[in-house]
GROMACS .gro file of N, CA and C in nm:
model
  489
    1MET      N    1   6.274  16.452  20.174
    1MET     CA    2   6.371  16.515  20.086
    1MET      C    3   6.509  16.474  20.133
    2ASN      N    4   6.589  16.426  20.043
    2ASN     CA    5   6.725  16.385  20.074
    2ASN      C    6   6.823  16.469  19.996
    3GLY      N    7   6.933  16.506  20.059
    3GLY     CA    8   7.047  16.566  19.989
    3GLY      C    9   7.163  16.471  20.001
    4LEU      N   10   7.224  16.438  19.889
    4LEU     CA   11   7.336  16.346  19.892
    4LEU      C   12   7.464  16.419  19.858
    5PHE      N   13   7.567  16.392  19.935
    5PHE     CA   14   7.697  16.451  19.918
    5PHE      C   15   7.792  16.341  19.874
    6GLY      N   16   7.848  16.351  19.755
    6GLY     CA   17   7.938  16.247  19.706
    6GLY      C   18   8.075  16.257  19.768
    7LEU      N   19   8.129  16.146  19.811
    7LEU     CA   20   8.262  16.141  19.872
    7LEU      C   21   8.347  16.035  19.805
    8GLY      N   22   8.327  16.015  19.679
    8GLY     CA   23   8.399  15.909  19.610
    8GLY      C   24   8.303  15.795  19.581
    9SER      N   25   8.352  15.695  19.512
    9SER     CA   26   8.265  15.589  19.463
    9SER      C   27   8.218  15.496  19.573
   10ARG      N   28   8.277  15.503  19.693
   10ARG     CA   29   8.242  15.404  19.793
   10ARG      C   30   8.185  15.463  19.922
   11THR      N   31   8.168  15.596  19.929
   11THR     CA   32   8.114  15.658  20.049
   11THR      C   33   8.014  15.767  20.010
   12VAL      N   34   7.898  15.765  20.074
   12VAL     CA   35   7.794  15.866  20.049
   12VAL      C   36   7.745  15.918  20.183
   13LEU      N   37   7.732  16.049  20.193
   13LEU     CA   38   7.672  16.115  20.309
   13LEU      C   39   7.535  16.164  20.266
   14ARG      N   40   7.433  16.124  20.340
   14ARG     CA   41   7.296  16.164  20.308
   14ARG      C   42   7.238  16.239  20.427
   15VAL      N   43   7.171  16.349  20.400
   15VAL     CA   44   7.094  16.421  20.501
   15VAL      C   45   6.950  16.421  20.453
   16ARG      N   46   6.860  16.369  20.537
   16ARG     CA   47   6.720  16.361  20.495
   16ARG      C   48   6.629  16.410  20.607
   17GLN      N   49   6.513  16.454  20.564
   17GLN     CA   50   6.409  16.493  20.658
   17GLN      C   51   6.303  16.385  20.657
   18GLN      N   52   6.271  16.337  20.776
   18GLN     CA   53   6.172  16.230  20.789
   18GLN      C   54   6.089  16.257  20.913
   19GLY      N   55   5.961  16.276  20.893
   19GLY     CA   56   5.871  16.299  21.006
   19GLY      C   57   5.910  16.420  21.090
   20GLY      N   58   5.956  16.527  21.026
   20GLY     CA   59   5.994  16.648  21.098
   20GLY      C   60   6.132  16.643  21.161
   21GLN      N   61   6.203  16.532  21.148
   21GLN     CA   62   6.338  16.516  21.204
   21GLN      C   63   6.441  16.517  21.090
   22TRP      N   64   6.560  16.570  21.117
   22TRP     CA   65   6.671  16.561  21.022
   22TRP      C   66   6.758  16.443  21.062
   23ILE      N   67   6.792  16.360  20.966
   23ILE     CA   68   6.871  16.239  20.990
   23ILE      C   69   6.989  16.238  20.895
   24GLN      N   70   7.105  16.215  20.950
   24GLN     CA   71   7.229  16.206  20.872
   24GLN      C   72   7.271  16.060  20.865
   25THR      N   73   7.306  16.016  20.743
   25THR     CA   74   7.348  15.878  20.722
   25THR      C   75   7.474  15.877  20.636
   26VAL      N   76   7.570  15.794  20.673
   26VAL     CA   77   7.686  15.767  20.588
   26VAL      C   78   7.681  15.621  20.552
   27LYS      N   79   7.693  15.594  20.421
   27LYS     CA   80   7.698  15.456  20.373
   27LYS      C   81   7.835  15.435  20.310
   28THR      N   82   7.899  15.324  20.347
   28THR     CA   83   8.034  15.297  20.299
   28THR      C   84   8.044  15.158  20.238
   29THR      N   85   8.150  15.135  20.164
   29THR     CA   86   8.189  15.005  20.111
   29THR      C   87   8.072  14.923  20.061
   30ASN      N   88   8.019  14.964  19.949
   30ASN     CA   89   7.906  14.895  19.889
   30ASN      C   90   7.955  14.771  19.815
   31GLU      N   91   7.922  14.654  19.865
   31GLU     CA   92   7.952  14.529  19.797
   31GLU      C   93   7.820  14.471  19.748
   32ALA      N   94   7.814  14.437  19.618
   32ALA     CA   95   7.691  14.382  19.562
   32ALA      C   96   7.721  14.248  19.498
   33SER      N   97   7.633  14.154  19.521
   33SER     CA   98   7.644  14.022  19.461
   33SER      C   99   7.504  13.966  19.441
   34GLY      N  100   7.470  13.937  19.317
   34GLY     CA  101   7.339  13.879  19.288
   34GLY      C  102   7.224  13.968  19.329
   35GLY      N  103   7.244  14.100  19.322
   35GLY     CA  104   7.137  14.193  19.360
   35GLY      C  105   7.133  14.225  19.508
   36LEU      N  106   7.217  14.162  19.591
   36LEU     CA  107   7.221  14.190  19.734
   36LEU      C  108   7.335  14.286  19.764
   37HIS      N  109   7.308  14.386  19.847
   37HIS     CA  110   7.409  14.485  19.885
   37HIS      C  111   7.443  14.469  20.032
   38GLN      N  112   7.572  14.482  20.063
   38GLN     CA  113   7.617  14.486  20.202
   38GLN      C  114   7.704  14.609  20.216
   39ARG      N  115   7.674  14.691  20.317
   39ARG     CA  116   7.749  14.814  20.335
   39ARG      C  117   7.749  14.854  20.481
   40GLY      N  118   7.851  14.933  20.516
   40GLY     CA  119   7.851  14.995  20.648
   40GLY      C  120   7.753  15.111  20.646
   41GLU      N  121   7.680  15.129  20.754
   41GLU     CA  122   7.583  15.238  20.759
   41GLU      C  123   7.584  15.298  20.899
   42PHE      N  124   7.602  15.430  20.905
   42PHE     CA  125   7.606  15.504  21.031
   42PHE      C  126   7.499  15.612  21.023
   43GLU      N  127   7.406  15.611  21.119
   43GLU     CA  128   7.292  15.701  21.110
   43GLU      C  129   7.262  15.761  21.247
   44PHE      N  130   7.230  15.891  21.248
   44PHE     CA  131   7.185  15.956  21.371
   44PHE      C  132   7.112  16.086  21.338
   45ARG      N  133   7.033  16.134  21.434
   45ARG     CA  134   6.958  16.258  21.418
   45ARG      C  135   7.052  16.378  21.433
   46ILE      N  136   7.018  16.484  21.359
   46ILE     CA  137   7.090  16.611  21.368
   46ILE      C  138   6.986  16.722  21.381
   47PRO      N  139   7.024  16.841  21.434
   47PRO     CA  140   6.925  16.944  21.461
   47PRO      C  141   6.866  17.011  21.336
   48ASP      N  142   6.942  17.015  21.226
   48ASP     CA  143   6.893  17.079  21.103
   48ASP      C  144   6.959  17.011  20.983
   49ALA      N  145   6.951  17.073  20.866
   49ALA     CA  146   7.000  17.011  20.743
   49ALA      C  147   7.152  17.016  20.728
   50SER      N  148   7.223  17.075  20.825
   50SER     CA  149   7.369  17.086  20.817
   50SER      C  150   7.434  16.958  20.870
   51PRO      N  151   7.520  16.893  20.789
   51PRO     CA  152   7.586  16.770  20.836
   51PRO      C  153   7.672  16.794  20.960
   52ASP      N  154   7.680  16.694  21.046
   52ASP     CA  155   7.762  16.697  21.168
   52ASP      C  156   7.885  16.608  21.144
   53TYR      N  157   7.991  16.669  21.092
   53TYR     CA  158   8.112  16.593  21.059
   53TYR      C  159   8.188  16.550  21.184
   54THR      N  160   8.188  16.634  21.288
   54THR     CA  161   8.262  16.604  21.410
   54THR      C  162   8.216  16.473  21.472
   55ARG      N  163   8.089  16.454  21.476
   55ARG     CA  164   8.034  16.332  21.536
   55ARG      C  165   8.072  16.207  21.455
   56LEU      N  166   8.080  16.221  21.323
   56LEU     CA  167   8.121  16.108  21.239
   56LEU      C  168   8.263  16.063  21.272
   57VAL      N  169   8.349  16.160  21.305
   57VAL     CA  170   8.487  16.127  21.340
   57VAL      C  171   8.495  16.073  21.482
   58SER      N  172   8.431  16.142  21.578
   58SER     CA  173   8.445  16.105  21.718
   58SER      C  174   8.374  15.974  21.753
   59GLU      N  175   8.255  15.952  21.699
   59GLU     CA  176   8.176  15.834  21.737
   59GLU      C  177   8.197  15.714  21.647
   60HIS      N  178   8.234  15.740  21.520
   60HIS     CA  179   8.241  15.629  21.424
   60HIS      C  180   8.378  15.615  21.359
   61ASP      N  181   8.473  15.699  21.401
   61ASP     CA  182   8.612  15.692  21.353
   61ASP      C  183   8.620  15.701  21.200
   62LEU      N  184   8.534  15.781  21.141
   62LEU     CA  185   8.537  15.803  20.996
   62LEU      C  186   8.629  15.923  20.968
   63LYS      N  187   8.757  15.896  20.965
   63LYS     CA  188   8.860  16.001  20.954
   63LYS      C  189   8.849  16.082  20.826
   64LEU      N  190   8.785  16.028  20.726
   64LEU     CA  191   8.761  16.099  20.602
   64LEU      C  192   8.699  16.237  20.630
   65PHE      N  193   8.614  16.245  20.733
   65PHE     CA  194   8.543  16.368  20.765
   65PHE      C  195   8.623  16.464  20.853
   66SER      N  196   8.750  16.435  20.874
   66SER     CA  197   8.837  16.529  20.946
   66SER      C  198   8.928  16.604  20.849
   67ASN      N  199   8.914  16.582  20.720
   67ASN     CA  200   8.996  16.648  20.618
   67ASN      C  201   8.934  16.783  20.582
   68PRO      N  202   8.993  16.896  20.629
   68PRO     CA  203   8.932  17.027  20.606
   68PRO      C  204   8.921  17.062  20.457
   69HIS      N  205   9.019  17.019  20.377
   69HIS     CA  206   9.015  17.047  20.233
   69HIS      C  207   8.893  16.980  20.169
   70LEU      N  208   8.868  16.856  20.206
   70LEU     CA  209   8.752  16.784  20.154
   70LEU      C  210   8.622  16.850  20.200
   71LEU      N  211   8.614  16.885  20.327
   71LEU     CA  212   8.491  16.942  20.381
   71LEU      C  213   8.455  17.075  20.314
   72GLN      N  214   8.558  17.155  20.277
   72GLN     CA  215   8.533  17.281  20.208
   72GLN      C  216   8.472  17.259  20.070
   73GLN      N  217   8.504  17.147  20.008
   73GLN     CA  218   8.455  17.119  19.873
   73GLN      C  219   8.317  17.054  19.872
   74MET      N  220   8.273  17.006  19.987
   74MET     CA  221   8.148  16.930  19.990
   74MET      C  222   8.026  17.021  19.981
   75GLY      N  223   7.925  16.968  19.914
   75GLY     CA  224   7.796  17.033  19.902
   75GLY      C  225   7.700  16.935  19.841
   76PRO      N  226   7.573  16.967  19.838
   76PRO     CA  227   7.475  16.874  19.782
   76PRO      C  228   7.506  16.843  19.635
   77ALA      N  229   7.502  16.715  19.601
   77ALA     CA  230   7.526  16.671  19.463
   77ALA      C  231   7.393  16.666  19.387
   78PHE      N  232   7.286  16.625  19.454
   78PHE     CA  233   7.153  16.615  19.395
   78PHE      C  234   7.054  16.592  19.509
   79GLU      N  235   6.926  16.593  19.477
   79GLU     CA  236   6.823  16.570  19.578
   79GLU      C  237   6.732  16.456  19.533
   80THR      N  238   6.682  16.383  19.629
   80THR     CA  239   6.577  16.286  19.601
   80THR      C  240   6.452  16.331  19.677
   81ASP      N  241   6.339  16.311  19.615
   81ASP     CA  242   6.212  16.347  19.677
   81ASP      C  243   6.116  16.233  19.646
   82PHE      N  244   6.079  16.156  19.749
   82PHE     CA  245   5.994  16.041  19.725
   82PHE      C  246   5.911  16.009  19.848
   83TRP      N  247   5.802  15.937  19.824
   83TRP     CA  248   5.717  15.884  19.930
   83TRP      C  249   5.755  15.739  19.952
   84ARG      N  250   5.765  15.698  20.075
   84ARG     CA  251   5.798  15.559  20.107
   84ARG      C  252   5.685  15.499  20.190
   85THR      N  253   5.646  15.379  20.150
   85THR     CA  254   5.553  15.299  20.229
   85THR      C  255   5.628  15.171  20.266
   86SER      N  256   5.624  15.133  20.394
   86SER     CA  257   5.701  15.018  20.441
   86SER      C  258   5.611  14.916  20.509
   87TRP      N  259   5.647  14.790  20.491
   87TRP     CA  260   5.582  14.679  20.560
   87TRP      C  261   5.689  14.586  20.614
   88HIS      N  262   5.665  14.525  20.729
   88HIS     CA  263   5.752  14.420  20.782
   88HIS      C  264   5.684  14.286  20.759
   89LEU      N  265   5.750  14.200  20.684
   89LEU     CA  266   5.697  14.068  20.654
   89LEU      C  267   5.755  13.969  20.754
   90HIS      N  268   5.672  13.909  20.837
   90HIS     CA  269   5.714  13.808  20.933
   90HIS      C  270   5.685  13.672  20.871
   91LEU      N  271   5.789  13.602  20.831
   91LEU     CA  272   5.774  13.477  20.756
   91LEU      C  273   5.769  13.357  20.850
   92PRO      N  274   5.709  13.246  20.802
   92PRO     CA  275   5.692  13.128  20.887
   92PRO      C  276   5.822  13.072  20.947
   93ASP      N  277   5.935  13.091  20.880
   93ASP     CA  278   6.062  13.038  20.932
   93ASP      C  279   6.126  13.129  21.037
   94GLY      N  280   6.058  13.241  21.072
   94GLY     CA  281   6.111  13.335  21.170
   94GLY      C  282   6.185  13.453  21.109
   95SER      N  283   6.206  13.450  20.977
   95SER     CA  284   6.273  13.561  20.909
   95SER      C  285   6.183  13.684  20.910
   96ILE      N  286   6.248  13.799  20.908
   96ILE     CA  287   6.176  13.926  20.896
   96ILE      C  288   6.238  14.002  20.779
   97VAL      N  289   6.152  14.043  20.686
   97VAL     CA  290   6.194  14.118  20.568
   97VAL      C  291   6.117  14.249  20.568
   98GLU      N  292   6.190  14.359  20.551
   98GLU     CA  293   6.125  14.489  20.534
   98GLU      C  294   6.106  14.511  20.384
   99LEU      N  295   5.983  14.539  20.345
   99LEU     CA  296   5.948  14.568  20.206
   99LEU      C  297   5.912  14.716  20.200
  100CYS      N  298   5.983  14.790  20.118
  100CYS     CA  299   5.957  14.933  20.103
  100CYS      C  300   5.921  14.963  19.958
  101MET      N  301   5.821  15.046  19.939
  101MET     CA  302   5.786  15.094  19.806
  101MET      C  303   5.814  15.244  19.804
  102ASP      N  304   5.901  15.286  19.711
  102ASP     CA  305   5.939  15.427  19.698
  102ASP      C  306   5.890  15.479  19.563
  103MET      N  307   5.826  15.597  19.565
  103MET     CA  308   5.781  15.662  19.442
  103MET      C  309   5.813  15.810  19.451
  104GLY      N  310   5.880  15.862  19.346
  104GLY     CA  311   5.916  16.003  19.343
  104GLY      C  312   6.016  16.030  19.234
  105GLU      N  313   6.117  16.113  19.268
  105GLU     CA  314   6.217  16.146  19.167
  105GLU      C  315   6.350  16.187  19.230
  106VAL      N  316   6.455  16.179  19.147
  106VAL     CA  317   6.588  16.230  19.179
  106VAL      C  318   6.604  16.355  19.094
  107ARG      N  319   6.655  16.465  19.155
  107ARG     CA  320   6.667  16.592  19.084
  107ARG      C  321   6.807  16.651  19.094
  108LYS      N  322   6.849  16.712  18.985
  108LYS     CA  323   6.968  16.798  18.981
  108LYS      C  324   6.932  16.914  18.890
  109GLU      N  325   6.912  17.029  18.949
  109GLU     CA  326   6.867  17.148  18.876
  109GLU      C  327   6.739  17.114  18.800
  110PHE      N  328   6.739  17.117  18.666
  110PHE     CA  329   6.617  17.094  18.589
  110PHE      C  330   6.607  16.953  18.534
  111GLN      N  331   6.700  16.866  18.571
  111GLN     CA  332   6.698  16.728  18.524
  111GLN      C  333   6.637  16.640  18.632
  112THR      N  334   6.561  16.538  18.590
  112THR     CA  335   6.501  16.445  18.686
  112THR      C  336   6.509  16.303  18.635
  113VAL      N  337   6.509  16.211  18.729
  113VAL     CA  338   6.497  16.067  18.702
  113VAL      C  339   6.386  16.018  18.794
  114SER      N  340   6.289  15.947  18.738
  114SER     CA  341   6.178  15.895  18.818
  114SER      C  342   6.221  15.778  18.905
  115ILE      N  343   6.158  15.767  19.022
  115ILE     CA  344   6.179  15.654  19.113
  115ILE      C  345   6.046  15.581  19.127
  116CYS      N  346   6.048  15.452  19.104
  116CYS     CA  347   5.935  15.365  19.133
  116CYS      C  348   5.996  15.229  19.163
  117GLU      N  349   6.019  15.203  19.290
  117GLU     CA  350   6.093  15.081  19.324
  117GLU      C  351   6.038  15.013  19.448
  118LEU      N  352   6.060  14.883  19.451
  118LEU     CA  353   6.038  14.802  19.569
  118LEU      C  354   6.176  14.763  19.620
  119GLU      N  355   6.196  14.777  19.748
  119GLU     CA  356   6.324  14.741  19.808
  119GLU      C  357   6.299  14.640  19.919
  120LEU      N  358   6.378  14.536  19.920
  120LEU     CA  359   6.369  14.434  20.024
  120LEU      C  360   6.494  14.443  20.112
  121GLU      N  361   6.473  14.446  20.242
  121GLU     CA  362   6.586  14.447  20.335
  121GLU      C  363   6.566  14.336  20.438
  122LEU      N  364   6.666  14.251  20.448
  122LEU     CA  365   6.662  14.142  20.544
  122LEU      C  366   6.691  14.197  20.683
  123LYS      N  367   6.594  14.184  20.772
  123LYS     CA  368   6.611  14.229  20.911
  123LYS      C  369   6.655  14.113  20.999
  124ARG      N  370   6.607  13.992  20.967
  124ARG     CA  371   6.647  13.873  21.042
  124ARG      C  372   6.628  13.751  20.951
  125GLY      N  373   6.727  13.662  20.950
  125GLY     CA  374   6.717  13.541  20.869
  125GLY      C  375   6.834  13.529  20.773
  126ILE      N  376   6.820  13.440  20.675
  126ILE     CA  377   6.927  13.418  20.578
  126ILE      C  378   6.889  13.481  20.444
  127SER      N  379   6.990  13.518  20.365
  127SER     CA  380   6.967  13.596  20.243
  127SER      C  381   6.881  13.524  20.140
  128ASN      N  382   6.878  13.391  20.139
  128ASN     CA  383   6.794  13.319  20.042
  128ASN      C  384   6.647  13.360  20.054
  129VAL      N  385   6.605  13.400  20.172
  129VAL     CA  386   6.466  13.443  20.195
  129VAL      C  387   6.432  13.562  20.105
  130LEU      N  388   6.529  13.652  20.084
  130LEU     CA  389   6.503  13.768  19.999
  130LEU      C  390   6.467  13.726  19.858
  131TYR      N  391   6.540  13.627  19.806
  131TYR     CA  392   6.510  13.577  19.671
  131TYR      C  393   6.371  13.514  19.666
  132GLU      N  394   6.336  13.440  19.769
  132GLU     CA  395   6.204  13.376  19.772
  132GLU      C  396   6.092  13.481  19.773
  133VAL      N  397   6.109  13.586  19.853
  133VAL     CA  398   6.009  13.693  19.858
  133VAL      C  399   6.003  13.765  19.723
  134ALA      N  400   6.120  13.793  19.665
  134ALA     CA  401   6.123  13.861  19.535
  134ALA      C  402   6.053  13.779  19.427
  135LEU      N  403   6.076  13.648  19.426
  135LEU     CA  404   6.011  13.562  19.327
  135LEU      C  405   5.860  13.558  19.348
  136GLU      N  406   5.817  13.559  19.473
  136GLU     CA  407   5.673  13.559  19.502
  136GLU      C  408   5.610  13.690  19.453
  137ILE      N  409   5.676  13.801  19.474
  137ILE     CA  410   5.625  13.930  19.425
  137ILE      C  411   5.618  13.928  19.272
  138ALA      N  412   5.723  13.874  19.208
  138ALA     CA  413   5.729  13.871  19.061
  138ALA      C  414   5.619  13.785  19.000
  139ARG      N  415   5.563  13.693  19.077
  139ARG     CA  416   5.451  13.612  19.027
  139ARG      C  417   5.323  13.694  19.013
  140SER      N  418   5.314  13.804  19.090
  140SER     CA  419   5.192  13.885  19.092
  140SER      C  420   5.205  14.020  19.023
  141VAL      N  421   5.326  14.074  19.022
  141VAL     CA  422   5.349  14.210  18.972
  141VAL      C  423   5.467  14.208  18.876
  142HIS      N  424   5.457  14.286  18.768
  142HIS     CA  425   5.570  14.294  18.674
  142HIS      C  426   5.682  14.376  18.741
  143VAL      N  427   5.795  14.312  18.765
  143VAL     CA  428   5.910  14.378  18.827
  143VAL      C  429   6.036  14.343  18.747
  144ARG      N  430   6.138  14.423  18.768
  144ARG     CA  431   6.270  14.400  18.708
  144ARG      C  432   6.373  14.415  18.819
  145ILE      N  433   6.459  14.316  18.836
  145ILE     CA  434   6.565  14.326  18.937
  145ILE      C  435   6.671  14.421  18.885
  146GLU      N  436   6.710  14.514  18.972
  146GLU     CA  437   6.806  14.615  18.931
  146GLU      C  438   6.896  14.649  19.049
  147ASN      N  439   7.022  14.675  19.021
  147ASN     CA  440   7.118  14.711  19.124
  147ASN      C  441   7.140  14.862  19.134
  148THR      N  442   7.062  14.942  19.063
  148THR     CA  443   7.083  15.087  19.063
  148THR      C  444   7.021  15.149  19.188
  149SER      N  445   7.103  15.214  19.267
  149SER     CA  446   7.053  15.283  19.387
  149SER      C  447   7.004  15.422  19.349
  150LYS      N  448   6.936  15.488  19.441
  150LYS     CA  449   6.895  15.626  19.417
  150LYS      C  450   7.017  15.715  19.399
  151ALA      N  451   7.122  15.687  19.475
  151ALA     CA  452   7.246  15.765  19.461
  151ALA      C  453   7.304  15.748  19.320
  152GLN      N  454   7.307  15.626  19.269
  152GLN     CA  455   7.359  15.604  19.134
  152GLN      C  456   7.274  15.677  19.031
  153SER      N  457   7.143  15.681  19.050
  153SER     CA  458   7.056  15.756  18.959
  153SER      C  459   7.091  15.904  18.963
  154GLY      N  460   7.115  15.956  19.083
  154GLY     CA  461   7.154  16.096  19.097
  154GLY      C  462   7.286  16.126  19.029
  155TYR      N  463   7.384  16.037  19.049
  155TYR     CA  464   7.514  16.058  18.985
  155TYR      C  465   7.504  16.051  18.834
  156SER      N  466   7.406  15.976  18.780
  156SER     CA  467   7.390  15.971  18.635
  156SER      C  468   7.349  16.108  18.580
  157LEU      N  469   7.282  16.190  18.662
  157LEU     CA  470   7.247  16.326  18.619
  157LEU      C  471   7.371  16.414  18.613
  158LEU      N  472   7.471  16.382  18.694
  158LEU     CA  473   7.594  16.463  18.696
  158LEU      C  474   7.687  16.425  18.582
  159ARG      N  475   7.677  16.301  18.535
  159ARG     CA  476   7.765  16.251  18.428
  159ARG      C  477   7.679  16.199  18.313
  160PRO      N  478   7.623  16.291  18.234
  160PRO     CA  479   7.536  16.244  18.126
  160PRO      C  480   7.610  16.150  18.031
  161SER      N  481   7.541  16.045  17.988
  161SER     CA  482   7.601  15.951  17.895
  161SER      C  483   7.550  15.979  17.755
  162GLY      N  484   7.615  15.922  17.658
  162GLY     CA  485   7.576  15.939  17.518
  162GLY      C  486   7.449  15.862  17.488
  163PRO      N  487   7.401  15.874  17.365
  163PRO     CA  488   7.277  15.805  17.327
  163PRO      C  489   7.295  15.654  17.329
   0.00000   0.00000   0.00000
């Protein structure tokens, strides 16, 4: 279960429970090109579901989290609830790609958006390898390349669009 706290279009604070542990993650400066995302990511364990803003400022110099006015306004924007299965693909050229399959939903009150996605993350190697792996998957399974993150799906529940 993930709770996402919106901090503007370029920063997201996520608190999730994984294997009985609470993990806090901040993702910043999302740059996307050709379906590839590059972002700053700061992650650490916390004792419960309450975000640890002090540590974000002291250890990662994220001054945004020292603004008391902003912190008073923060709260969960939506929740994601999904199962993840992960594999590490060790390729002949020495590259390592993490392949994750996520299935579940994004929720805001009584509204939901389904999640059924494959995500590729380059752990070692050059980015062209991701395209090669994606094309190989597409030869066997019907897939659609999409740049929509789970956070963007959640924000779509907050800002309904017209027909």
